[in-house]
Coordinates of C-alpha atoms in Angstrom, one line a residue:
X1 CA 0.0 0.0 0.0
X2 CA 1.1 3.3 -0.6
X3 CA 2.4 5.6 2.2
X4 CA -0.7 7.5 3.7
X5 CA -1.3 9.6 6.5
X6 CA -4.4 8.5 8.6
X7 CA -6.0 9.9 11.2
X8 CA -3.8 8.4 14.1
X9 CA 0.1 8.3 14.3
X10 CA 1.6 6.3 12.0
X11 CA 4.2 3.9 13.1
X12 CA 7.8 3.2 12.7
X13 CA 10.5 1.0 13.1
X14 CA 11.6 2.6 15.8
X15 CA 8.9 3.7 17.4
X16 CA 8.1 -0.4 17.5
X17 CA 10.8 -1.3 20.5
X18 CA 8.8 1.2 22.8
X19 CA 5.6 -1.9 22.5
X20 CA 7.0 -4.0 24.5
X21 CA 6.7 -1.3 27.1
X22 CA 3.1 -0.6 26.4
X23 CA 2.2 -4.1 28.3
X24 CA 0.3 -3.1 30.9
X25 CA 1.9 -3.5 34.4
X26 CA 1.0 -7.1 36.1
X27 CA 3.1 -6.8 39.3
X28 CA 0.7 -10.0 40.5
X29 CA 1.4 -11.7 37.2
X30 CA 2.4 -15.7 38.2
X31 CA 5.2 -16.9 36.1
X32 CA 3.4 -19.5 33.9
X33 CA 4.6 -22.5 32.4
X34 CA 4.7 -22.6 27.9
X35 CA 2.2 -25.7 28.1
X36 CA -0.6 -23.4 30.8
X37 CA -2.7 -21.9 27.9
X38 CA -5.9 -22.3 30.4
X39 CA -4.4 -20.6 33.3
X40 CA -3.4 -17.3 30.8
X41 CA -7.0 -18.0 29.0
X42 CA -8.3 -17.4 32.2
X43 CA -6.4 -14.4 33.6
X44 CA -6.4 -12.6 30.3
X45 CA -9.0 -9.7 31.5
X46 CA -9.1 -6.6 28.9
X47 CA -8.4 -4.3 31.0
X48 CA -8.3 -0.6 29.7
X49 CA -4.7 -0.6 29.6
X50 CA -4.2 -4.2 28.3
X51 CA -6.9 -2.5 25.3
X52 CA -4.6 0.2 25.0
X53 CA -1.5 -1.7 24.0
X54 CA -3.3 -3.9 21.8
X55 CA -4.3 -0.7 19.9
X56 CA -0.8 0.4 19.9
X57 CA 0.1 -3.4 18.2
X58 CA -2.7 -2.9 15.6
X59 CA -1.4 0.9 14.9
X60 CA 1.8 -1.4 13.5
X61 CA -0.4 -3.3 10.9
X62 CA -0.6 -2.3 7.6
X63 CA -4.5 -2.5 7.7
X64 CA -4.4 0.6 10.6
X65 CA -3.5 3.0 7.4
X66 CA -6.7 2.2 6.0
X67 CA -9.7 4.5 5.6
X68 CA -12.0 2.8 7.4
X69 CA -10.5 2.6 10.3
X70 CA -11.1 5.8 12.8
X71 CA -7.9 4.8 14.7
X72 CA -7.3 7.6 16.7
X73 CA -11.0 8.3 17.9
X74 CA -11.4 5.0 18.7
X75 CA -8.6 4.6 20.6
X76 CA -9.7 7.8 22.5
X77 CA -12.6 6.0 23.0
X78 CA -11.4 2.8 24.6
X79 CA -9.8 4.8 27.0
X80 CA -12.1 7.3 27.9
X81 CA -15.0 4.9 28.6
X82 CA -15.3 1.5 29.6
X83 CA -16.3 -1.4 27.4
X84 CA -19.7 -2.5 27.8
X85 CA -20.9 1.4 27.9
X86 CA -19.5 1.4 24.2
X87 CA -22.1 1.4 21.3
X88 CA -22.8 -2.2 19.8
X89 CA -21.3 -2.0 16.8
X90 CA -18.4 0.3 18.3
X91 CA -17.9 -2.6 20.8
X92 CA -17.5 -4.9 17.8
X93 CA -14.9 -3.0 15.5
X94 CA -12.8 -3.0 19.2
X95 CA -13.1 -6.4 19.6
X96 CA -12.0 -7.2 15.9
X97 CA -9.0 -5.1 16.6
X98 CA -8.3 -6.4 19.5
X99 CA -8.7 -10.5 18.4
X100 CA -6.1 -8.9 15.5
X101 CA -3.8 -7.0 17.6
X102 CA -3.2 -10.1 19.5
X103 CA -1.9 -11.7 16.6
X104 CA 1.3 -9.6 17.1
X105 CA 1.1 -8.8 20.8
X106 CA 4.0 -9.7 23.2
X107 CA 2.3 -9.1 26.3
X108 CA 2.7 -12.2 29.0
X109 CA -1.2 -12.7 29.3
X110 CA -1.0 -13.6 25.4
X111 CA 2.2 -15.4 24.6
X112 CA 3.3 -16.8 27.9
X113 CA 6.0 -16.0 30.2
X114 CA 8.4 -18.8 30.0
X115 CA 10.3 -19.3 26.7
X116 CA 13.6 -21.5 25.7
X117 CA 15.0 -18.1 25.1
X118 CA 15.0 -14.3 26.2
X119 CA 12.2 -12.7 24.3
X120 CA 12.9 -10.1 21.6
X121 CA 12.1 -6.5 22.3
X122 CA 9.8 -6.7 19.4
X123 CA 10.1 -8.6 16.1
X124 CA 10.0 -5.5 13.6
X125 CA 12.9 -6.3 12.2
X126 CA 14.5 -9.8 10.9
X127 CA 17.6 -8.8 9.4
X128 CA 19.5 -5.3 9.7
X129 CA 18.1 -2.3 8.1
X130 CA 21.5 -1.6 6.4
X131 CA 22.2 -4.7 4.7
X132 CA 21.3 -8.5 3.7
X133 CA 22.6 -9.8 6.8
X134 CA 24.6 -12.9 6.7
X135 CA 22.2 -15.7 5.4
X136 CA 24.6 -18.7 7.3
X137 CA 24.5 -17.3 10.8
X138 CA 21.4 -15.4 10.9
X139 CA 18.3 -18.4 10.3
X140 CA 18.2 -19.2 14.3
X141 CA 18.3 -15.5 15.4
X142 CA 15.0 -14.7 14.1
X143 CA 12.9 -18.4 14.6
X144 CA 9.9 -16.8 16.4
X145 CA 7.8 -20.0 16.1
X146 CA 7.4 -20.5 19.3
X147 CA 5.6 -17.3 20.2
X148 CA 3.4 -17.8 17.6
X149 CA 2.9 -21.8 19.4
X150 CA 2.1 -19.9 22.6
X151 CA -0.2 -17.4 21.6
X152 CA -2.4 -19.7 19.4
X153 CA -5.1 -20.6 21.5
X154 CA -5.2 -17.1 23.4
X155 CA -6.3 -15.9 19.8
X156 CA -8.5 -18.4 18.9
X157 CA -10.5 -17.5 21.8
X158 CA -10.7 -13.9 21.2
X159 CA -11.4 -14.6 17.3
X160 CA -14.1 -16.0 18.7
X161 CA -15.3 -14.3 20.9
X162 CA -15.4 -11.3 18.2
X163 CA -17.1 -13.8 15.7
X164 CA -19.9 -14.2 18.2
X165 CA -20.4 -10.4 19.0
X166 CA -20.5 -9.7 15.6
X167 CA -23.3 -12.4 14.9
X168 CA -25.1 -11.5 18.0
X169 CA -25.5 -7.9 17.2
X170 CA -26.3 -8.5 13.4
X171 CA -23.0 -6.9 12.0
X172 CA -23.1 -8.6 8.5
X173 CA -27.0 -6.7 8.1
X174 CA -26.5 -2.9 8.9
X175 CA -24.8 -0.6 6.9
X176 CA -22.5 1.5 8.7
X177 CA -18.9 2.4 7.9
X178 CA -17.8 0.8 11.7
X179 CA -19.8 -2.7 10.7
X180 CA -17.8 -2.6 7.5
X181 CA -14.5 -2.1 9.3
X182 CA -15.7 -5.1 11.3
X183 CA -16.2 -7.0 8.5
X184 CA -12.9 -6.0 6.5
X185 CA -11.1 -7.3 9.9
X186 CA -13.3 -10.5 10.6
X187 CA -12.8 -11.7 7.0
X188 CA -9.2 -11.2 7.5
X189 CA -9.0 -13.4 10.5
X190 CA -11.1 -16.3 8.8
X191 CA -8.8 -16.6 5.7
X192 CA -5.1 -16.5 8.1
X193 CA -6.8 -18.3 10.7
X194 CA -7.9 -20.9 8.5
X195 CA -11.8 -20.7 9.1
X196 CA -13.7 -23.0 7.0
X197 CA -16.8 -22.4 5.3
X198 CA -18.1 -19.5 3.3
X199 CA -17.1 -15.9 3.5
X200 CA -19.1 -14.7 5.2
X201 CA -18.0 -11.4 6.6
X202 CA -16.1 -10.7 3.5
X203 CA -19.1 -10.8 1.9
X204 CA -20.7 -8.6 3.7
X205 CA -17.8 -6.3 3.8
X206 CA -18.3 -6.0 -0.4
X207 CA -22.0 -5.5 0.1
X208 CA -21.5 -2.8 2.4
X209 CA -18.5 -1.0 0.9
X210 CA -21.0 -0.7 -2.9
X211 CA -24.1 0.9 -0.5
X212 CA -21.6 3.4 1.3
X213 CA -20.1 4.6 -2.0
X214 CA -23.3 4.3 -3.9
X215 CA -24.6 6.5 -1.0
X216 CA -21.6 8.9 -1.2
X217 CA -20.4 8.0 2.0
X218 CA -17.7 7.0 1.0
X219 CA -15.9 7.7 -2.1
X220 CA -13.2 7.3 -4.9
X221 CA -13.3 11.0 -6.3
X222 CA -10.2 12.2 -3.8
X223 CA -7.2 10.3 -5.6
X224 CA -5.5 10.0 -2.4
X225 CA -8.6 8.1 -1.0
X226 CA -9.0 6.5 -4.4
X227 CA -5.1 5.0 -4.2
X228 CA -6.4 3.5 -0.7
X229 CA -9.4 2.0 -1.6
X230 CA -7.7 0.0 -4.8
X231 CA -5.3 -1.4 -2.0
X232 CA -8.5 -2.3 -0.3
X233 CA -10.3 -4.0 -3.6
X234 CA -6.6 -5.4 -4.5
X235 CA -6.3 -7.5 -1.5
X236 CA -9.6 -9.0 -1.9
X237 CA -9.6 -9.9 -5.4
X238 CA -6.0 -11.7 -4.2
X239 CA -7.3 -13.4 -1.3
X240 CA -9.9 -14.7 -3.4
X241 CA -8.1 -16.1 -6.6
X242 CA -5.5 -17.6 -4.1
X243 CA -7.9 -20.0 -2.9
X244 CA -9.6 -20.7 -6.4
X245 CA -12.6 -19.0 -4.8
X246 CA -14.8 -16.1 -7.2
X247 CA -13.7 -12.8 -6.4
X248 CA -16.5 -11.3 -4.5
X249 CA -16.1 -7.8 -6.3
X250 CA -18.0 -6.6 -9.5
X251 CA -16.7 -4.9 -12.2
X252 CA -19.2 -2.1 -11.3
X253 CA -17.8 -2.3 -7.5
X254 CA -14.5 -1.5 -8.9
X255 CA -15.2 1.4 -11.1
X256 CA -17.8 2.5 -8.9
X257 CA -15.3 2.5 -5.8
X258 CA -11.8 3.6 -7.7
X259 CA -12.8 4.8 -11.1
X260 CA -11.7 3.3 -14.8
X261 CA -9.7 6.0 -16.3
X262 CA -6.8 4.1 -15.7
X263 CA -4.4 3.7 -19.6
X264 CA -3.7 0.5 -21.2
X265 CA -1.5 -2.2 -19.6
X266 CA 0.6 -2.2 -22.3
X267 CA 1.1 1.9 -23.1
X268 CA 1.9 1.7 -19.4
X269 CA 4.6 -0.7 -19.6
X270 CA 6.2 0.8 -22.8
X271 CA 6.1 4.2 -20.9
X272 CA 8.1 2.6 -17.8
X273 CA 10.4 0.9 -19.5
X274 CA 11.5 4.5 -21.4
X275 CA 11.8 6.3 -17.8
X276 CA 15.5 6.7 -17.0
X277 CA 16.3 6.5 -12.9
X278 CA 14.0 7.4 -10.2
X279 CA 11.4 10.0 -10.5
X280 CA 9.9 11.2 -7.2
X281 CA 6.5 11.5 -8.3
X282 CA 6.7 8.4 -10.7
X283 CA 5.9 5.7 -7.9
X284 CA 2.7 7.1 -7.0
X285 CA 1.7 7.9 -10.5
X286 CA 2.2 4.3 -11.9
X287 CA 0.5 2.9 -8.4
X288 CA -3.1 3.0 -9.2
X289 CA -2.8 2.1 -12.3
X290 CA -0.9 -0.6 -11.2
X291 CA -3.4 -2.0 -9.1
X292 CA -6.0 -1.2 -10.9
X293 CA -4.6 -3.8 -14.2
X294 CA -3.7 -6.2 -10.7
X295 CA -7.6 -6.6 -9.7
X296 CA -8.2 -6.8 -13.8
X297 CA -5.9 -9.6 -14.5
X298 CA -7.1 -11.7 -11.2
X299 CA -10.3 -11.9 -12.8
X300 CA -9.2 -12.8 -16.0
X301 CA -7.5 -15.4 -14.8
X302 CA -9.8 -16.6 -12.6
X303 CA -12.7 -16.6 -15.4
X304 CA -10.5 -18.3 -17.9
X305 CA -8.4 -20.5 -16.3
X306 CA -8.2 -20.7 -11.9
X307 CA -11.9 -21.2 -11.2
X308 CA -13.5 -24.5 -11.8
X309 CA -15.4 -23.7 -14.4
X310 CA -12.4 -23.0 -16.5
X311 CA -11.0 -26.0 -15.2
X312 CA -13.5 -27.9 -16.9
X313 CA -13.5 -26.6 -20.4
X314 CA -11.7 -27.2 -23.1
X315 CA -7.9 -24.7 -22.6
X316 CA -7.7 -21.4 -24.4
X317 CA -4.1 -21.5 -25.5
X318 CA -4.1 -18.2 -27.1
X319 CA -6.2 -16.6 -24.2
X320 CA -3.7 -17.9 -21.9
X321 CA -0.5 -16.8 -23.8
X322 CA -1.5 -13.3 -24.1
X323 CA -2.3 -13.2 -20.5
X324 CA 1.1 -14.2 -19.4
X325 CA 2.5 -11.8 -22.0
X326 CA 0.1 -9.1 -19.7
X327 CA 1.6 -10.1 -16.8
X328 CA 5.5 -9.8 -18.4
X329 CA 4.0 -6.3 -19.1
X330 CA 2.8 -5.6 -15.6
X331 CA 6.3 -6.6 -14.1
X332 CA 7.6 -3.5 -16.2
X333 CA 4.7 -1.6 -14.3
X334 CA 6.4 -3.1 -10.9
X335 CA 9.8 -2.4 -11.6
X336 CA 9.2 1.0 -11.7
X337 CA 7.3 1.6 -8.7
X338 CA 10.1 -0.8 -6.8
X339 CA 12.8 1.7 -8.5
X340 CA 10.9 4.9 -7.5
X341 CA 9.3 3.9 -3.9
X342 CA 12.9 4.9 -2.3
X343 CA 13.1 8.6 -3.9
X344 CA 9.0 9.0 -3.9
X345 CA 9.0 8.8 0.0
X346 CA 11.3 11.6 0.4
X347 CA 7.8 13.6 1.0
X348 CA 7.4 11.7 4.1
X349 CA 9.7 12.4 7.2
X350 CA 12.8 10.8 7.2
X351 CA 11.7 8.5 9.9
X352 CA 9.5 6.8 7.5
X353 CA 10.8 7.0 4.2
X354 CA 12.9 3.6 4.3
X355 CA 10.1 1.7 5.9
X356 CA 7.7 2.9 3.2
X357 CA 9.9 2.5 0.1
X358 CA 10.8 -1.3 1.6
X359 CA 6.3 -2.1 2.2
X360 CA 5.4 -0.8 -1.1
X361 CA 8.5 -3.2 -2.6
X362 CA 7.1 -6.1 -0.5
X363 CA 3.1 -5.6 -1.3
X364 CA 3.3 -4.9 -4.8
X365 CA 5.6 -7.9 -5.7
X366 CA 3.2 -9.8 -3.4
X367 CA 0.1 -8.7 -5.8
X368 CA 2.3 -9.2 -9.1
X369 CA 3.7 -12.8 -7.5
X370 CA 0.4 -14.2 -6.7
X371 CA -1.4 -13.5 -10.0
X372 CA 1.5 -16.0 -11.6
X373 CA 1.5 -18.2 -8.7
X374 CA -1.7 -18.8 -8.4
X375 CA -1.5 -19.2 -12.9
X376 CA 1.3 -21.9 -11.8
X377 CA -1.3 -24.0 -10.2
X378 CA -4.2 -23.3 -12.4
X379 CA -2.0 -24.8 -15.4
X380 CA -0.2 -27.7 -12.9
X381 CA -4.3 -28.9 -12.4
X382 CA -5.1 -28.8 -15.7
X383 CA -1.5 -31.1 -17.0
X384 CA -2.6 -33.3 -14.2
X385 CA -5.6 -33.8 -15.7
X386 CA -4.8 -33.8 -19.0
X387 CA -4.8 -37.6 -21.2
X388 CA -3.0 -38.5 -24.1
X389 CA -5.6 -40.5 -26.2
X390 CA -3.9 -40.6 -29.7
X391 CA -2.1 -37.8 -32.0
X392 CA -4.0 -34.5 -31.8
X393 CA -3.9 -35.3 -27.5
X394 CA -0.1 -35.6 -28.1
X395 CA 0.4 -32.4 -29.7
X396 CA -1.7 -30.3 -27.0
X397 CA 0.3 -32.5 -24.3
X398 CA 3.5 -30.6 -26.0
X399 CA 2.0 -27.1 -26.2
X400 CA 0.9 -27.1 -22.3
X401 CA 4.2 -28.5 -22.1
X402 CA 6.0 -25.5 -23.6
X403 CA 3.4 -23.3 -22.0
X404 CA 4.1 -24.9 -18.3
X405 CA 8.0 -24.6 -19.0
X406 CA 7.4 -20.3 -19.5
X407 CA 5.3 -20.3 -16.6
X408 CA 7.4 -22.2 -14.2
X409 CA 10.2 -20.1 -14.8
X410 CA 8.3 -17.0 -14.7
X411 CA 7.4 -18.3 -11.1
X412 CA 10.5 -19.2 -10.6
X413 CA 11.6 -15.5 -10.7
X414 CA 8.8 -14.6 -9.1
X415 CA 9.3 -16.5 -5.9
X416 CA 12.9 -15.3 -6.3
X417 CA 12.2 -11.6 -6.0
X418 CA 9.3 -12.2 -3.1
X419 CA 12.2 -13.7 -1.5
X420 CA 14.3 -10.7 -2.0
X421 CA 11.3 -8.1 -0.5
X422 CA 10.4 -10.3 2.5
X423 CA 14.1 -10.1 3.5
X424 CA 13.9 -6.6 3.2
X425 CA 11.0 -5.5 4.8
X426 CA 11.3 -3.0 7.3
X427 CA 8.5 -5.0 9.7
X428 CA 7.5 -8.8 10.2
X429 CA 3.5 -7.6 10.1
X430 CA 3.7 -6.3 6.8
X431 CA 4.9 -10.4 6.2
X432 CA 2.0 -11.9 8.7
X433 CA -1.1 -9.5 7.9
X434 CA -0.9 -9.2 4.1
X435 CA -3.8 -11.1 2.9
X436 CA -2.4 -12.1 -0.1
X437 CA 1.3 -13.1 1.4
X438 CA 1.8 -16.8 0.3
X439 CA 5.2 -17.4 2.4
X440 CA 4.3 -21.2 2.5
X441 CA 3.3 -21.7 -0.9
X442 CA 6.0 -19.6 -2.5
X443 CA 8.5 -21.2 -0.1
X444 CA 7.5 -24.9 -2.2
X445 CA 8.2 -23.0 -5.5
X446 CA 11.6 -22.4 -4.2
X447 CA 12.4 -26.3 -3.5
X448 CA 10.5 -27.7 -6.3
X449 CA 11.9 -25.5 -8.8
X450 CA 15.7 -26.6 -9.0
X451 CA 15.6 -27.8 -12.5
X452 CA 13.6 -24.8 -13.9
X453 CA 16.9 -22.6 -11.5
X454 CA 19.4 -24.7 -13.5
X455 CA 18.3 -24.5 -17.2
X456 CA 17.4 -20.7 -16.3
X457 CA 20.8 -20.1 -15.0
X458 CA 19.3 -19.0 -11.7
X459 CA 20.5 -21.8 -9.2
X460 CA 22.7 -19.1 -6.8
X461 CA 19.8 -17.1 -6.7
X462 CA 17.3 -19.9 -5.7
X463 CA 19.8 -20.9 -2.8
X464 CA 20.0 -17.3 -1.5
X465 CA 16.0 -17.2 -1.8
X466 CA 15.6 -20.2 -0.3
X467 CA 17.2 -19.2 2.7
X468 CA 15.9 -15.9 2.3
X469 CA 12.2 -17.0 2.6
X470 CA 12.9 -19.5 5.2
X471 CA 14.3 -16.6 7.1
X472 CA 11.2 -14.8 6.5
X473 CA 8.8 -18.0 7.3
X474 CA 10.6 -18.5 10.9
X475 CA 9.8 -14.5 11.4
X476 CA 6.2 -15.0 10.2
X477 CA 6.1 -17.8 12.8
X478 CA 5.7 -15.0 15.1
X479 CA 1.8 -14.3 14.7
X480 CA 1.1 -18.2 13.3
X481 CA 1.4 -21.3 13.4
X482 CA 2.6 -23.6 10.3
X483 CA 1.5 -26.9 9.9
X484 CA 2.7 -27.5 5.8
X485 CA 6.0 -28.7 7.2
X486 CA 7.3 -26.1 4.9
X487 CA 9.8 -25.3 7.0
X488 CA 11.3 -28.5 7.5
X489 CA 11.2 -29.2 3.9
X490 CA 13.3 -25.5 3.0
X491 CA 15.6 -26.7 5.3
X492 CA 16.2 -30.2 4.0
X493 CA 16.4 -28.7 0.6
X494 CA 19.1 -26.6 1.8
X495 CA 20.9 -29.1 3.1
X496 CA 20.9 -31.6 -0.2
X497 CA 22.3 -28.9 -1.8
X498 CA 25.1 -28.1 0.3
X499 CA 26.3 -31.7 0.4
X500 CA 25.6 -31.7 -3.4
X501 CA 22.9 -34.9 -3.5
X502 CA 20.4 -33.2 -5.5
X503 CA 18.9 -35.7 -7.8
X504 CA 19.9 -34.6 -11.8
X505 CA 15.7 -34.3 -11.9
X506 CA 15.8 -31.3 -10.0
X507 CA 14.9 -31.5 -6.6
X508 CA 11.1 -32.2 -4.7
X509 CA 7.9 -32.5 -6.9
X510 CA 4.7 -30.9 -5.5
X511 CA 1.1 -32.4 -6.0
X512 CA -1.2 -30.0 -6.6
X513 CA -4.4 -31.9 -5.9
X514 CA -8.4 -30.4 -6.9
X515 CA -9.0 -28.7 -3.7
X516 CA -5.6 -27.2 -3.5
X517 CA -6.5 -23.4 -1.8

């Protein structure tokens, strides 16, 4: 997302040390054993100062730069009057950001007080600000799995318990900018969280967001608030498409909500490939656009190939070639941005302009990566299911063949390059709270992918990503819990190829089975 000024403070690197200082003060707080989740489930009492930190946590995320989020005057309000005096629906926005903040919270009452080792500060940054780091001494430094072991069913349990309010009180069927902010967060927590069933709240959140803006509540004619609102429609068409589901959003939400006069992909890639160096203005010029042609393409690829409807008809080999050609075009969009992010912040202070130009890097190479990635699986699926029946069954075997080979190495680079941001990123939430982040599946391309790295020419630089992203996963670890074994399997892949016993084939082969999400 792009650098914005909300209504509350915005955050920093440095400011981030000074959370683990907003805990509130526990001077009766019993030293608890890793394994006592009930004893901290039942002492965890939301005190107006515990409230108060988690706000401080959630003013870290990237969704507290948001418009619909009243930061400031809510936190006001939290501390000014007690919870159950709060409105109904204002209770239920707190709650959302509270169940969220806790996500990234170090307090005692929410990740324990006995670990294997001292506890960070705070986990903004993996790696140093000033440099790569060294990838062979710095993996166990940053492992923060096991706060994100500890704080798991603390969570859960206020997920929950903001589910419930939000169903008790009828969020999902009254229109009001604070119910949609509700929504936005609840939906959020049900794709990381790994809710099943049907969207529910992000439905509603789509719903809602067309009334509002239909009702010029809310509305796309600012182009600062229109740049925030396509971050908003972005990261839902993404989290949608990533899971083969229909993106929730119509054309007319789009247009209605960010506008259409946005130029031709391709007249906007010519034009950033014939910029010379960084323009300061450049980056936020080509970012609408940008994510405009990024919510475009996620529905074309969803209609014509991702979605199971696709799936089962017959493949549209010309459709699909020009649609990787548009996404060759929208890297040129992205390099751009990437290259002019750094100069472009220097209209923020300088407190802020690193960790801007590094979150833009990170969530627009996350938008650009998943449209191929989730492409990658779409044409794995339809290979799989592919049979060779005589001659003509042959010769389309070949072509998806040929087709597969351009994608894979175009995913290839991809994952490379995610790599490469997450390393960078200035904070480990802008890694665990963007919607559309992937670490685990983008971690598999990485140790599948070591044939495609060696007939690219690109094996050094799928080591270093490799143990770039496993860097990154161990960091995410923080707020979540992994159960892919990805982890494990980076690490095993790293060290095959240090004792040299890759086989010639190329490394690990991933299934990608019907109800892959």
């Amino acid at each position: 997302m792009p650098p914005t000024q909300t209504s509350g403070a915005i955050s920093t690197p440095s400011d981030q040390n000074a959370l683990i200082d907003s805990c509130p003060s526990q001077p009766d707080l019993v030293i608890l054993p890793p394994d006592n989740v009930l004893a901290r489930l039942n002492r965890l009492e939301l005190s107006t100062a515990l409230m108060l930190h988690f706000f401080d946590c959630f003013s870290h995320l990237p969704q507290a730069h948001l418009p619909i989020f009243p930061f400031q005057k809510l936190r006001s309000l939290v501390a000014s009057t007690p919870l159950p005096l709060l409105p109904s629906s204002t209770s239920c926005l707190v709650h959302a950001i509270l169940a969220t903040a806790s996500l990234i919270s170090p307090d005692p009452s929410v990740v324990g007080s006995t670990f294997s080792r001292p506890t960070p500060a705070f986990p903004s940054l993996g790696v140093s600000t000033e440099g790569d780091g060294d990838p062979e001494t710095q993996d166990a430094d940053f492992d923060f799995r096991e706060y994100g072991r500890m704080r798991e069913s603390v969570c859960r349990t206020l997920v929950e318990e903001a589910r419930s309010m939000a169903v008790r009180e009828g969020v999902t069927t009254v229109v009001t900018l604070e119910n949609s902010a509700t929504c936005h967060l609840l939906d959020l927590l049900d794709v990381k969280m790994g809710s099943p069933g049907a969207r529910v709240f992000g439905s509603a959140f789509v719903a809602m967001t067309r009334f509002l803006a239909e009702a010029g509540v809310i509305t796309g004619g600012v182009q600062g608030e229109r740049v925030k609102w396509s971050s908003i429609l972005m990261a839902e068409a993404l989290s949608a498409t990533s899971r083969r589901h229909p993106i929730l959003l119509s054309r007319y939400d789009v247009d209605l909500v960010c506008g259409d006069d946005v130029d031709p992909l391709d007249e906007l890639a010519r034009e950033a490939m014939r910029s010379i160096g960084a323009d300061t203005t450049r980056c936020f010029i080509c970012f609408r656009p940008f994510v405009l042609h990024v919510i475009r393409l996620a529905r074309e690829g969803f209609e014509l190939f991702i979605g199971a409807p696709a799936q089962r008809k017959p493949f549209q080999e010309e459709k699909y070639s020009h649609h990787l050609s548009s996404l060759v075009s929208l890297r040129a969009l992205l390099e751009q941005i990437v290259l002019c992010s750094g100069e472009s912040t220097n209209v923020l202070p300088p407190s802020l302009r690193f960790f801007f130009s590094r979150a833009i890097n990170l969530s627009m190479t996350l938008a650009w990566g998943s449209l191929l990635l989730s492409l990658h699986h779409a044409l794995a699926l339809r290979l799989t299911a592919t049979q060779v029946c005589d001659e003509n069954g042959w010769r389309t075997r070949e072509r998806l063949d040929l087709l597969m080979a351009q994608t894979r190495k175009l995913t290839l680079q991809a994952a490379i390059m995610v790599a490469n941001s997450a390393e960078q990123t200035s904070s480990v939430f802008y890694l665990t709270h963007i919607v559309f982040s992937r670490l685990e599946e983008w971690a598999e391309v990485l140790v599948a992918e070591g044939g495609t790295a060696r007939i690219a020419g690109l094996e050094m630089e799928r080591i270093t990503a490799l143990r770039r992203i496993l860097r990154a996963l161990k960091r995410a670890g923080w707020s979540y819990v992994d159960r892919t074994g990805v982890v494990e399997a980076v690490e095993l892949c790293l060290e095959l190829e240090a004792s040299e016993t890759m086989t010639q084939g190329g490394g690990f082969q991933i299934e990608y089975s019907s109800d892959l999400v």
